[in-house]
PDB file of N, CA and C in Angstrom:
ATOM      1  N   UNK G 284     -50.871 147.219 121.469  1.00 55.00           N
ATOM      2  CA  UNK G 284     -49.986 146.478 120.623  1.00 55.00           C
ATOM      3  C   UNK G 284     -50.571 145.090 120.415  1.00 55.00           C
ATOM      4  N   UNK G 285     -50.422 144.575 119.221  1.00 53.00           N
ATOM      5  CA  UNK G 285     -50.940 143.264 118.872  1.00 53.00           C
ATOM      6  C   UNK G 285     -49.786 142.418 118.364  1.00 53.00           C
ATOM      7  N   UNK G 286     -49.663 141.218 118.872  1.00 55.00           N
ATOM      8  CA  UNK G 286     -48.678 140.261 118.374  1.00 55.00           C
ATOM      9  C   UNK G 286     -49.430 139.072 117.808  1.00 55.00           C
ATOM     10  N   UNK G 287     -49.146 138.735 116.569  1.00 53.00           N
ATOM     11  CA  UNK G 287     -49.782 137.598 115.925  1.00 53.00           C
ATOM     12  C   UNK G 287     -48.701 136.671 115.402  1.00 53.00           C
ATOM     13  N   UNK G 288     -48.941 135.397 115.479  1.00 50.00           N
ATOM     14  CA  UNK G 288     -47.982 134.449 114.917  1.00 50.00           C
ATOM     15  C   UNK G 288     -48.733 133.486 114.017  1.00 50.00           C
ATOM     16  N   UNK G 289     -48.170 133.202 112.853  1.00 45.00           N
ATOM     17  CA  UNK G 289     -48.776 132.249 111.938  1.00 45.00           C
ATOM     18  C   UNK G 289     -47.720 131.246 111.538  1.00 45.00           C
ATOM     19  N   UNK G 290     -48.138 130.058 111.284  1.00 43.00           N
ATOM     20  CA  UNK G 290     -47.201 129.014 110.866  1.00 43.00           C
ATOM     21  C   UNK G 290     -47.681 128.415 109.554  1.00 43.00           C
ATOM     22  N   UNK G 291     -46.755 127.902 108.777  1.00 42.00           N
ATOM     23  CA  UNK G 291     -47.124 127.245 107.530  1.00 42.00           C
ATOM     24  C   UNK G 291     -47.930 125.996 107.846  1.00 42.00           C
ATOM     25  N   UNK G 292     -49.001 125.799 107.104  1.00 38.00           N
ATOM     26  CA  UNK G 292     -49.885 124.658 107.349  1.00 38.00           C
ATOM     27  C   UNK G 292     -49.515 123.513 106.423  1.00 38.00           C
ATOM     28  N   UNK G 293     -49.937 122.324 106.800  1.00 43.00           N
ATOM     29  CA  UNK G 293     -49.734 121.149 105.963  1.00 43.00           C
ATOM     30  C   UNK G 293     -48.520 120.339 106.363  1.00 43.00           C
ATOM     31  N   UNK G 294     -48.497 119.122 105.904  1.00 43.00           N
ATOM     32  CA  UNK G 294     -47.377 118.230 106.205  1.00 43.00           C
ATOM     33  C   UNK G 294     -46.375 118.296 105.060  1.00 43.00           C
ATOM     34  N   UNK G 295     -45.147 117.903 105.312  1.00 46.00           N
ATOM     35  CA  UNK G 295     -44.134 117.887 104.277  1.00 46.00           C
ATOM     36  C   UNK G 295     -43.618 116.462 104.144  1.00 46.00           C
ATOM     37  N   UNK G 296     -43.172 116.154 102.937  1.00 49.00           N
ATOM     38  CA  UNK G 296     -42.697 114.803 102.654  1.00 49.00           C
ATOM     39  C   UNK G 296     -41.340 114.574 103.311  1.00 49.00           C
ATOM     40  N   UNK G 297     -41.073 113.332 103.621  1.00 59.00           N
ATOM     41  CA  UNK G 297     -39.787 112.978 104.236  1.00 59.00           C
ATOM     42  C   UNK G 297     -38.662 113.346 103.284  1.00 59.00           C
ATOM     43  N   UNK G 298     -37.575 113.874 103.821  1.00 65.00           N
ATOM     44  CA  UNK G 298     -36.429 114.242 103.015  1.00 65.00           C
ATOM     45  C   UNK G 298     -36.460 115.669 102.508  1.00 65.00           C
ATOM     46  N   UNK G 299     -37.604 116.317 102.593  1.00 70.00           N
ATOM     47  CA  UNK G 299     -37.683 117.711 102.165  1.00 70.00           C
ATOM     48  C   UNK G 299     -37.450 118.610 103.370  1.00 70.00           C
ATOM     49  N   UNK G 300     -36.967 119.831 103.122  1.00 70.00           N
ATOM     50  CA  UNK G 300     -36.743 120.736 104.250  1.00 70.00           C
ATOM     51  C   UNK G 300     -38.063 121.094 104.934  1.00 70.00           C
ATOM     52  N   UNK G 301     -37.956 121.363 106.203  1.00 63.00           N
ATOM     53  CA  UNK G 301     -39.143 121.753 106.972  1.00 63.00           C
ATOM     54  C   UNK G 301     -39.671 123.076 106.436  1.00 63.00           C
ATOM     55  N   UNK G 302     -40.971 123.299 106.559  1.00 71.00           N
ATOM     56  CA  UNK G 302     -41.527 124.579 106.105  1.00 71.00           C
ATOM     57  C   UNK G 302     -40.968 125.718 106.946  1.00 71.00           C
ATOM     58  N   UNK G 303     -41.064 126.936 106.439  1.00 79.00           N
ATOM     59  CA  UNK G 303     -40.550 128.064 107.214  1.00 79.00           C
ATOM     60  C   UNK G 303     -41.250 128.172 108.552  1.00 79.00           C
ATOM     61  N   UNK G 304     -40.560 128.768 109.515  1.00 89.00           N
ATOM     62  CA  UNK G 304     -41.139 128.948 110.842  1.00 89.00           C
ATOM     63  C   UNK G 304     -42.233 130.001 110.824  1.00 89.00           C
ATOM     64  N   UNK G 305     -42.782 130.259 111.985  1.00 94.00           N
ATOM     65  CA  UNK G 305     -43.864 131.238 112.084  1.00 94.00           C
ATOM     66  C   UNK G 305     -43.399 132.652 111.770  1.00 94.00           C
ATOM     67  N   UNK G 306     -44.350 133.469 111.385  1.00 94.00           N
ATOM     68  CA  UNK G 306     -44.118 134.892 111.208  1.00 94.00           C
ATOM     69  C   UNK G 306     -44.826 135.618 112.338  1.00 94.00           C
ATOM     70  N   UNK G 307     -44.116 136.486 113.016  1.00 95.00           N
ATOM     71  CA  UNK G 307     -44.667 137.288 114.109  1.00 95.00           C
ATOM     72  C   UNK G 307     -44.930 138.682 113.565  1.00 95.00           C
ATOM     73  N   UNK G 308     -46.167 139.137 113.677  1.00 93.00           N
ATOM     74  CA  UNK G 308     -46.546 140.474 113.232  1.00 93.00           C
ATOM     75  C   UNK G 308     -46.717 141.361 114.449  1.00 93.00           C
ATOM     76  N   UNK G 309     -45.989 142.472 114.479  1.00 94.00           N
ATOM     77  CA  UNK G 309     -46.117 143.449 115.562  1.00 94.00           C
ATOM     78  C   UNK G 309     -46.834 144.668 114.996  1.00 94.00           C
ATOM     79  N   UNK G 310     -47.998 144.963 115.544  1.00 92.00           N
ATOM     80  CA  UNK G 310     -48.751 146.172 115.187  1.00 92.00           C
ATOM     81  C   UNK G 310     -48.848 146.999 116.451  1.00 92.00           C
ATOM     82  N   UNK G 311     -48.175 148.112 116.469  1.00 92.00           N
ATOM     83  CA  UNK G 311     -48.167 148.909 117.679  1.00 92.00           C
ATOM     84  C   UNK G 311     -48.077 150.390 117.394  1.00 92.00           C
ATOM     85  N   UNK G 312     -47.723 151.133 118.415  1.00 92.00           N
ATOM     86  CA  UNK G 312     -47.628 152.589 118.318  1.00 92.00           C
ATOM     87  C   UNK G 312     -46.159 153.002 118.277  1.00 92.00           C
ATOM     88  N   UNK G 313     -45.862 154.210 118.748  1.00 93.00           N
ATOM     89  CA  UNK G 313     -44.500 154.735 118.663  1.00 93.00           C
ATOM     90  C   UNK G 313     -43.486 153.885 119.421  1.00 93.00           C
ATOM     91  N   UNK G 314     -43.893 153.224 120.492  1.00 93.00           N
ATOM     92  CA  UNK G 314     -42.956 152.372 121.235  1.00 93.00           C
ATOM     93  C   UNK G 314     -42.470 151.212 120.372  1.00 93.00           C
ATOM     94  N   UNK G 315     -43.382 150.603 119.635  1.00 94.00           N
ATOM     95  CA  UNK G 315     -43.007 149.485 118.769  1.00 94.00           C
ATOM     96  C   UNK G 315     -42.341 149.965 117.491  1.00 94.00           C
ATOM     97  N   UNK G 316     -42.692 151.173 117.044  1.00 94.00           N
ATOM     98  CA  UNK G 316     -42.091 151.729 115.830  1.00 94.00           C
ATOM     99  C   UNK G 316     -40.676 152.244 116.083  1.00 94.00           C
ATOM    100  N   UNK G 317     -40.306 152.428 117.333  1.00 94.00           N
ATOM    101  CA  UNK G 317     -38.966 152.907 117.669  1.00 94.00           C
ATOM    102  C   UNK G 317     -38.814 154.402 117.497  1.00 94.00           C
ATOM    103  N   UNK G 318     -39.898 155.135 117.696  1.00 94.00           N
ATOM    104  CA  UNK G 318     -39.872 156.591 117.534  1.00 94.00           C
ATOM    105  C   UNK G 318     -38.780 157.222 118.406  1.00 94.00           C
ATOM    106  N   UNK G 319     -37.977 158.077 117.792  1.00 95.00           N
ATOM    107  CA  UNK G 319     -36.924 158.784 118.507  1.00 95.00           C
ATOM    108  C   UNK G 319     -35.650 157.982 118.721  1.00 95.00           C
ATOM    109  N   UNK G 320     -35.623 156.752 118.271  1.00 95.00           N
ATOM    110  CA  UNK G 320     -34.431 155.910 118.441  1.00 95.00           C
ATOM    111  C   UNK G 320     -33.701 155.757 117.114  1.00 95.00           C
ATOM    112  N   UNK G 321     -32.435 155.487 117.188  1.00 95.00           N
ATOM    113  CA  UNK G 321     -31.667 155.200 115.976  1.00 95.00           C
ATOM    114  C   UNK G 321     -32.217 153.931 115.328  1.00 95.00           C
ATOM    115  N   UNK G 322     -32.080 153.845 114.016  1.00 92.00           N
ATOM    116  CA  UNK G 322     -32.554 152.678 113.284  1.00 92.00           C
ATOM    117  C   UNK G 322     -31.948 151.400 113.882  1.00 92.00           C
ATOM    118  N   UNK G 323     -32.796 150.432 114.171  1.00 93.00           N
ATOM    119  CA  UNK G 323     -32.337 149.163 114.720  1.00 93.00           C
ATOM    120  C   UNK G 323     -32.219 149.116 116.231  1.00 93.00           C
ATOM    121  N   UNK G 324     -32.590 150.201 116.929  1.00 95.00           N
ATOM    122  CA  UNK G 324     -32.435 150.234 118.374  1.00 95.00           C
ATOM    123  C   UNK G 324     -33.732 150.018 119.147  1.00 95.00           C
ATOM    124  N   UNK G 325     -34.870 149.960 118.476  1.00 95.00           N
ATOM    125  CA  UNK G 325     -36.141 149.709 119.150  1.00 95.00           C
ATOM    126  C   UNK G 325     -36.268 148.256 119.572  1.00 95.00           C
ATOM    127  N   UNK G 326     -37.233 147.993 120.460  1.00 96.00           N
ATOM    128  CA  UNK G 326     -37.379 146.633 120.986  1.00 96.00           C
ATOM    129  C   UNK G 326     -37.732 145.633 119.891  1.00 96.00           C
ATOM    130  N   UNK G 327     -38.479 146.048 118.876  1.00 96.00           N
ATOM    131  CA  UNK G 327     -38.852 145.110 117.818  1.00 96.00           C
ATOM    132  C   UNK G 327     -37.628 144.735 117.001  1.00 96.00           C
ATOM    133  N   UNK G 328     -36.812 145.710 116.635  1.00 96.00           N
ATOM    134  CA  UNK G 328     -35.591 145.427 115.871  1.00 96.00           C
ATOM    135  C   UNK G 328     -34.628 144.558 116.675  1.00 96.00           C
ATOM    136  N   UNK G 329     -34.498 144.838 117.954  1.00 96.00           N
ATOM    137  CA  UNK G 329     -33.614 144.030 118.798  1.00 96.00           C
ATOM    138  C   UNK G 329     -34.130 142.598 118.937  1.00 96.00           C
ATOM    139  N   UNK G 330     -35.441 142.453 119.042  1.00 96.00           N
ATOM    140  CA  UNK G 330     -36.037 141.117 119.114  1.00 96.00           C
ATOM    141  C   UNK G 330     -35.819 140.367 117.802  1.00 96.00           C
ATOM    142  N   UNK G 331     -36.020 141.052 116.678  1.00 95.00           N
ATOM    143  CA  UNK G 331     -35.807 140.420 115.370  1.00 95.00           C
ATOM    144  C   UNK G 331     -34.357 139.966 115.212  1.00 95.00           C
ATOM    145  N   UNK G 332     -33.425 140.737 115.739  1.00 95.00           N
ATOM    146  CA  UNK G 332     -32.015 140.368 115.648  1.00 95.00           C
ATOM    147  C   UNK G 332     -31.684 139.130 116.477  1.00 95.00           C
ATOM    148  N   UNK G 333     -32.440 138.912 117.542  1.00 95.00           N
ATOM    149  CA  UNK G 333     -32.186 137.743 118.405  1.00 95.00           C
ATOM    150  C   UNK G 333     -32.853 136.470 117.889  1.00 95.00           C
ATOM    151  N   UNK G 334     -33.880 136.606 117.066  1.00 93.00           N
ATOM    152  CA  UNK G 334     -34.638 135.433 116.623  1.00 93.00           C
ATOM    153  C   UNK G 334     -33.800 134.343 115.970  1.00 93.00           C
ATOM    154  N   UNK G 335     -32.885 134.657 115.072  1.00 92.00           N
ATOM    155  CA  UNK G 335     -32.130 133.565 114.446  1.00 92.00           C
ATOM    156  C   UNK G 335     -31.393 132.680 115.441  1.00 92.00           C
ATOM    157  N   UNK G 336     -30.937 133.252 116.533  1.00 92.00           N
ATOM    158  CA  UNK G 336     -30.215 132.457 117.526  1.00 92.00           C
ATOM    159  C   UNK G 336     -31.121 131.685 118.462  1.00 92.00           C
ATOM    160  N   UNK G 337     -32.323 132.198 118.681  1.00 92.00           N
ATOM    161  CA  UNK G 337     -33.231 131.552 119.629  1.00 92.00           C
ATOM    162  C   UNK G 337     -34.327 130.742 118.958  1.00 92.00           C
ATOM    163  N   UNK G 338     -34.753 131.184 117.791  1.00 91.00           N
ATOM    164  CA  UNK G 338     -35.837 130.518 117.069  1.00 91.00           C
ATOM    165  C   UNK G 338     -35.531 130.530 115.575  1.00 91.00           C
ATOM    166  N   UNK G 339     -34.615 129.679 115.124  1.00 90.00           N
ATOM    167  CA  UNK G 339     -34.253 129.667 113.706  1.00 90.00           C
ATOM    168  C   UNK G 339     -35.480 129.464 112.818  1.00 90.00           C
ATOM    169  N   UNK G 340     -35.524 130.211 111.740  1.00 91.00           N
ATOM    170  CA  UNK G 340     -36.629 130.085 110.792  1.00 91.00           C
ATOM    171  C   UNK G 340     -37.788 131.025 111.068  1.00 91.00           C
ATOM    172  N   UNK G 341     -37.824 131.621 112.254  1.00 93.00           N
ATOM    173  CA  UNK G 341     -38.906 132.547 112.576  1.00 93.00           C
ATOM    174  C   UNK G 341     -38.619 133.882 111.910  1.00 93.00           C
ATOM    175  N   UNK G 342     -39.681 134.613 111.604  1.00 94.00           N
ATOM    176  CA  UNK G 342     -39.574 135.917 110.966  1.00 94.00           C
ATOM    177  C   UNK G 342     -40.410 136.912 111.748  1.00 94.00           C
ATOM    178  N   UNK G 343     -39.924 138.124 111.891  1.00 95.00           N
ATOM    179  CA  UNK G 343     -40.646 139.175 112.598  1.00 95.00           C
ATOM    180  C   UNK G 343     -40.889 140.331 111.634  1.00 95.00           C
ATOM    181  N   UNK G 344     -42.142 140.766 111.539  1.00 94.00           N
ATOM    182  CA  UNK G 344     -42.525 141.882 110.679  1.00 94.00           C
ATOM    183  C   UNK G 344     -43.051 142.995 111.569  1.00 94.00           C
ATOM    184  N   UNK G 345     -42.479 144.180 111.434  1.00 94.00           N
ATOM    185  CA  UNK G 345     -42.912 145.317 112.236  1.00 94.00           C
ATOM    186  C   UNK G 345     -43.834 146.201 111.395  1.00 94.00           C
ATOM    187  N   UNK G 346     -45.118 146.201 111.716  1.00 93.00           N
ATOM    188  CA  UNK G 346     -46.105 147.032 111.031  1.00 93.00           C
ATOM    189  C   UNK G 346     -46.565 148.162 111.942  1.00 93.00           C
ATOM    190  N   UNK G 347     -45.721 148.561 112.878  1.00 93.00           N
ATOM    191  CA  UNK G 347     -46.060 149.610 113.835  1.00 93.00           C
ATOM    192  C   UNK G 347     -45.961 150.986 113.192  1.00 93.00           C
ATOM    193  N   UNK G 348     -46.807 151.893 113.662  1.00 93.00           N
ATOM    194  CA  UNK G 348     -46.822 153.279 113.191  1.00 93.00           C
ATOM    195  C   UNK G 348     -46.883 154.183 114.407  1.00 93.00           C
ATOM    196  N   UNK G 349     -45.973 155.151 114.453  1.00 92.00           N
ATOM    197  CA  UNK G 349     -46.006 156.121 115.552  1.00 92.00           C
ATOM    198  C   UNK G 349     -47.341 156.859 115.526  1.00 92.00           C
ATOM    199  N   UNK G 350     -47.953 156.991 116.698  1.00 92.00           N
ATOM    200  CA  UNK G 350     -49.236 157.670 116.811  1.00 92.00           C
ATOM    201  C   UNK G 350     -50.432 156.785 116.505  1.00 92.00           C
ATOM    202  N   UNK G 351     -50.208 155.513 116.269  1.00 90.00           N
ATOM    203  CA  UNK G 351     -51.295 154.589 115.945  1.00 90.00           C
ATOM    204  C   UNK G 351     -52.268 154.476 117.103  1.00 90.00           C
ATOM    205  N   UNK G 352     -53.523 154.276 116.775  1.00 89.00           N
ATOM    206  CA  UNK G 352     -54.570 154.046 117.774  1.00 89.00           C
ATOM    207  C   UNK G 352     -55.128 152.649 117.579  1.00 89.00           C
ATOM    208  N   UNK G 353     -55.882 152.182 118.556  1.00 87.00           N
ATOM    209  CA  UNK G 353     -56.519 150.871 118.424  1.00 87.00           C
ATOM    210  C   UNK G 353     -57.444 150.832 117.218  1.00 87.00           C
ATOM    211  N   UNK G 354     -58.194 151.900 117.020  1.00 89.00           N
ATOM    212  CA  UNK G 354     -59.109 151.968 115.874  1.00 89.00           C
ATOM    213  C   UNK G 354     -58.336 151.937 114.558  1.00 89.00           C
ATOM    214  N   UNK G 355     -57.219 152.654 114.494  1.00 89.00           N
ATOM    215  CA  UNK G 355     -56.413 152.659 113.292  1.00 89.00           C
ATOM    216  C   UNK G 355     -55.816 151.293 112.996  1.00 89.00           C
ATOM    217  N   UNK G 356     -55.332 150.637 114.033  1.00 87.00           N
ATOM    218  CA  UNK G 356     -54.782 149.296 113.854  1.00 87.00           C
ATOM    219  C   UNK G 356     -55.837 148.299 113.405  1.00 87.00           C
ATOM    220  N   UNK G 357     -57.022 148.383 113.996  1.00 87.00           N
ATOM    221  CA  UNK G 357     -58.117 147.488 113.622  1.00 87.00           C
ATOM    222  C   UNK G 357     -58.541 147.726 112.162  1.00 87.00           C
ATOM    223  N   UNK G 358     -58.496 148.986 111.736  1.00 88.00           N
ATOM    224  CA  UNK G 358     -58.912 149.309 110.384  1.00 88.00           C
ATOM    225  C   UNK G 358     -57.936 148.771 109.333  1.00 88.00           C
ATOM    226  N   UNK G 359     -56.666 148.589 109.692  1.00 86.00           N
ATOM    227  CA  UNK G 359     -55.681 148.121 108.716  1.00 86.00           C
ATOM    228  C   UNK G 359     -55.240 146.678 108.908  1.00 86.00           C
ATOM    229  N   UNK G 360     -55.818 145.969 109.846  1.00 84.00           N
ATOM    230  CA  UNK G 360     -55.374 144.596 110.114  1.00 84.00           C
ATOM    231  C   UNK G 360     -55.580 143.671 108.913  1.00 84.00           C
ATOM    232  N   UNK G 361     -56.632 143.864 108.155  1.00 80.00           N
ATOM    233  CA  UNK G 361     -56.856 143.008 106.990  1.00 80.00           C
ATOM    234  C   UNK G 361     -55.822 143.216 105.904  1.00 80.00           C
ATOM    235  N   UNK G 362     -55.281 144.431 105.844  1.00 69.00           N
ATOM    236  CA  UNK G 362     -54.260 144.716 104.814  1.00 69.00           C
ATOM    237  C   UNK G 362     -52.981 143.982 105.157  1.00 69.00           C
TER     238      UNK G 362
END
């Protein structure tokens, strides 16, 4: 599983809203994809649901695929 976080770069002028928070990308296998679980019950979905309360402005993107391999994940990371 790979977790990546990116943040908006650059400074913002005074009086303007802060840039959006970081985006967390989860690339994993069936555990991260929530295989066999009801929609919204996997650890990634539960983590995404908690983010607004713990880290406002953060976004979580789940790019996990059941059965994914390290080679498969590496091959699609640029996409």
